Coordinates of C-alpha atoms in Angstrom, one line a residue:
X1 CA 8.5 -11.0 15.5
X2 CA 5.7 -12.8 17.3
X3 CA 4.6 -16.3 16.3
X4 CA 2.7 -16.3 13.1
X5 CA 3.5 -12.7 12.6
X6 CA 5.9 -12.7 9.6
X7 CA 5.2 -10.1 7.0
X8 CA 7.2 -12.0 4.3
X9 CA 4.5 -14.5 3.5
X10 CA 0.8 -15.4 4.1
X11 CA -0.3 -16.2 7.6
X12 CA -0.9 -19.8 8.6
X13 CA -4.6 -20.9 8.4
X14 CA -4.6 -22.8 11.7
X15 CA -3.4 -20.0 14.1
X16 CA -4.4 -16.4 14.6
X17 CA -2.4 -13.9 12.5
X18 CA -1.4 -11.7 15.4
X19 CA 0.8 -9.4 13.2
X20 CA -2.5 -7.7 12.4
X21 CA -2.4 -6.2 15.9
X22 CA 1.1 -4.9 15.4
X23 CA 0.0 -3.0 12.3
X24 CA -3.0 -1.5 14.2
X25 CA -0.8 -0.5 17.1
X26 CA 1.3 1.5 14.7
X27 CA -1.7 3.8 14.2
X28 CA -2.0 4.4 17.9
X29 CA 1.7 4.9 18.3
X30 CA 1.9 7.4 15.4
X31 CA -1.2 9.4 16.4
X32 CA -0.3 9.5 20.1
X33 CA 3.0 11.1 19.1
X34 CA 1.3 13.5 16.8
X35 CA -1.4 14.8 19.1
X36 CA 0.7 16.8 21.5
X37 CA 2.5 18.3 18.4
X38 CA -0.9 19.3 17.0
X39 CA -1.8 21.0 20.2
X40 CA 1.5 22.9 20.5
X41 CA 1.2 24.1 16.9
X42 CA -2.1 25.9 17.4
X43 CA -1.5 29.6 17.6
X44 CA -2.6 31.4 20.8
X45 CA -6.3 32.3 20.5
X46 CA -6.8 30.0 17.5
X47 CA -10.0 28.5 18.7
X48 CA -11.2 27.3 15.3
X49 CA -8.1 25.2 14.8
X50 CA -8.2 24.1 18.4
X51 CA -11.7 22.8 17.7
X52 CA -10.4 20.8 14.8
X53 CA -7.6 19.2 16.9
X54 CA -10.0 18.4 19.7
X55 CA -12.4 16.7 17.3
X56 CA -9.5 14.5 16.0
X57 CA -8.4 13.9 19.6
X58 CA -12.0 12.8 20.4
X59 CA -11.9 10.3 17.5
X60 CA -8.6 9.0 18.7
X61 CA -9.7 8.5 22.3
X62 CA -12.9 6.7 21.1
X63 CA -10.9 4.4 18.9
X64 CA -8.4 3.5 21.6
X65 CA -11.1 2.9 24.2
X66 CA -13.0 0.6 21.8
X67 CA -9.8 -1.3 21.0
X68 CA -9.0 -1.8 24.7
X69 CA -12.6 -2.8 25.6
X70 CA -12.4 -5.6 23.0
X71 CA -9.2 -6.8 24.6
X72 CA -10.7 -6.6 28.1
X73 CA -13.7 -8.6 27.0
X74 CA -12.3 -11.1 24.4
X75 CA -8.6 -11.6 25.1
X76 CA -7.7 -11.4 28.8
X77 CA -10.5 -13.7 30.1
X78 CA -9.7 -16.3 27.5
X79 CA -5.9 -16.3 28.3
X80 CA -6.6 -16.6 32.0
X81 CA -9.0 -19.5 31.4
X82 CA -6.8 -21.4 29.0
X83 CA -3.3 -21.0 30.2
X84 CA -2.2 -23.1 33.2
X85 CA 0.9 -21.0 33.7
X86 CA 0.6 -18.6 36.6
X87 CA 3.1 -16.2 34.9
X88 CA 0.7 -15.9 32.0
X89 CA -2.1 -15.0 34.4
X90 CA 0.1 -12.4 35.9
X91 CA 0.7 -11.0 32.5
X92 CA -3.0 -10.5 31.8
X93 CA -3.4 -8.8 35.1
X94 CA -0.5 -6.5 34.1
X95 CA -2.3 -5.7 30.8
X96 CA -5.4 -4.8 32.7
X97 CA -3.5 -2.6 35.1
X98 CA -1.8 -0.8 32.2
X99 CA -5.3 -0.2 30.6
X100 CA -6.3 1.4 33.9
X101 CA -3.2 3.6 33.9
X102 CA -3.9 4.7 30.3
X103 CA -7.5 5.4 31.2
X104 CA -6.3 7.7 34.0
X105 CA -4.1 9.6 31.5
X106 CA -7.0 10.0 29.2
X107 CA -9.2 11.3 32.0
X108 CA -6.7 14.1 32.5
X109 CA -6.7 14.8 28.8
X110 CA -10.5 14.8 28.8
X111 CA -10.5 17.4 31.6
X112 CA -8.0 19.7 29.9
X113 CA -9.2 19.5 26.3
X114 CA -12.5 21.4 26.6
X115 CA -10.8 24.3 28.5
X116 CA -8.2 24.6 25.8
X117 CA -10.7 24.4 23.0
X118 CA -12.7 27.3 24.4
X119 CA -9.7 29.6 24.8
X120 CA -6.8 28.2 22.8
X121 CA -4.4 30.0 25.1
X122 CA -0.8 28.8 25.2
X123 CA -0.6 27.9 28.9
X124 CA -3.8 25.7 28.7
X125 CA -2.5 24.2 25.5
X126 CA 0.8 23.3 27.0
X127 CA -1.0 21.6 30.0
X128 CA -3.0 19.6 27.5
X129 CA 0.1 18.7 25.5
X130 CA 1.9 17.6 28.7
X131 CA -1.1 15.3 29.5
X132 CA -0.9 13.8 26.0
X133 CA 2.9 13.3 26.5
X134 CA 2.1 11.3 29.7
X135 CA -0.6 9.4 27.9
X136 CA 1.8 8.4 25.1
X137 CA 4.4 7.2 27.5
X138 CA 1.9 4.9 29.2
X139 CA 0.5 3.7 25.9
X140 CA 4.0 2.9 24.4
X141 CA 4.9 0.8 27.5
X142 CA 1.7 -1.1 27.1
X143 CA 1.9 -1.7 23.4
X144 CA 5.5 -2.9 23.7
X145 CA 4.6 -5.4 26.4
X146 CA 1.5 -6.6 24.6
X147 CA 3.4 -7.2 21.3
X148 CA 6.4 -8.9 23.0
X149 CA 4.6 -10.9 25.7
X150 CA 0.9 -11.3 25.0
X151 CA 0.6 -11.9 21.2
X152 CA 2.6 -15.1 21.5
X153 CA 0.0 -16.3 24.0
X154 CA -2.8 -15.2 21.8
X155 CA -1.3 -17.3 18.9
X156 CA -1.2 -20.3 21.2
X157 CA -4.5 -20.1 23.1
X158 CA -7.1 -18.3 20.8
X159 CA -8.6 -19.8 17.7
X160 CA -8.6 -18.2 14.3
X161 CA -12.4 -17.6 14.6
X162 CA -12.0 -15.8 18.0
X163 CA -9.2 -13.6 16.6
X164 CA -11.2 -12.7 13.5
X165 CA -14.2 -11.8 15.7
X166 CA -11.9 -9.2 17.4
X167 CA -11.0 -7.7 14.0
X168 CA -14.6 -7.6 12.9
X169 CA -15.8 -5.9 16.1
X170 CA -13.0 -3.4 15.8
X171 CA -14.9 -1.8 13.0
X172 CA -18.3 -1.7 14.7
X173 CA -18.2 1.9 16.0
X174 CA -16.9 3.5 12.7
X175 CA -19.4 5.7 10.9
X176 CA -19.5 5.0 7.2
X177 CA -17.9 8.3 6.3
X178 CA -14.8 7.4 8.3
X179 CA -14.1 3.9 7.1
X180 CA -11.7 5.0 4.4
X181 CA -9.9 7.3 6.9
X182 CA -9.4 4.3 9.2
X183 CA -8.2 2.1 6.3
X184 CA -5.8 4.9 5.3
X185 CA -4.4 5.2 8.8
X186 CA -3.7 1.4 8.8
X187 CA -2.1 1.5 5.4
X188 CA -0.1 4.6 5.9
X189 CA 3.0 2.8 7.2
X190 CA 2.2 -0.7 6.0
X191 CA 4.7 -2.7 4.0
X192 CA 3.7 -4.0 0.6
X193 CA 2.9 -7.4 2.1
X194 CA 0.8 -5.9 5.0
X195 CA -1.0 -3.6 2.5
X196 CA -1.9 -6.6 0.3
X197 CA -3.1 -8.6 3.4
X198 CA -5.4 -5.8 4.7
X199 CA -6.8 -4.9 1.3
X200 CA -7.3 -8.6 0.6
X201 CA -9.6 -8.9 3.6
X202 CA -11.8 -6.0 2.4
X203 CA -14.7 -6.8 0.1
X204 CA -14.3 -6.1 -3.6
X205 CA -16.5 -3.0 -3.4
X206 CA -14.4 -1.7 -0.5
X207 CA -11.2 -2.2 -2.5
X208 CA -12.6 -0.3 -5.4
X209 CA -13.8 2.6 -3.3
X210 CA -10.3 2.8 -1.7
X211 CA -8.6 2.9 -5.1
X212 CA -11.1 5.4 -6.7
X213 CA -11.9 7.7 -3.7
X214 CA -10.4 6.5 -0.4
X215 CA -6.8 7.2 -1.1
X216 CA -7.4 10.8 -2.1
X217 CA -9.8 11.3 0.7
X218 CA -7.2 10.1 3.3
X219 CA -4.4 12.2 1.7
X220 CA -6.6 15.3 1.8
X221 CA -7.5 14.6 5.4
X222 CA -3.9 14.2 6.5
X223 CA -2.9 17.4 4.7
X224 CA -5.6 19.3 6.5
X225 CA -4.7 17.8 9.9
X226 CA -1.0 18.5 9.6
X227 CA -1.4 22.2 8.7
X228 CA 1.2 24.2 10.7
X229 CA 2.8 21.1 12.3
X230 CA 5.8 20.9 10.0
X231 CA 7.4 18.3 7.7
X232 CA 8.8 16.2 10.6
X233 CA 5.3 15.2 11.5
X234 CA 4.3 14.0 8.0

């Protein structure tokens, strides 16, 4: 567990609650593992389903890109500026290099996805799935390092207000009709304590919408997404 990251009690008021990032990372871990399975499950010639998978892939790539852009702009520069330890500066450079590697894997994915969407042939689909496998490997390495090595530095060197800004801006690109889907993705594997924390940060109206509409909307979306993938992916 990272400093200030315990899920057994409320976060301290004077330091950033970095466990938020661990919960968000679970979404990227889960979906990066699911995406190649979604591609491989599309039947040869199933262009309609391929289009649905590529649309979801596009949302995933956009969300991850925005997440990493916020880190590039709001975390790494502050850590370099505030930590006197040269090893910490090397760590931030390592994070940036990993972002570049992840971007390269996504560039390959971006090249292969449109070709597969048009044809939905098995060979092109397997090439895309292999690119997604490579992306996942690069992403998992980065997330592991970030949670183990960087989040303790964030808790030490960033203020609560600076950390909260990252969380607020993380929602900026979301269209209104996808807010409940994003919340559902975060809550899907959350512990009761994590669930209470994230819902507690939402406005009252948002909590009511989630209870009345959002939960069912997310469940229906996941059922549709996982058609043909198998129970192991659920």
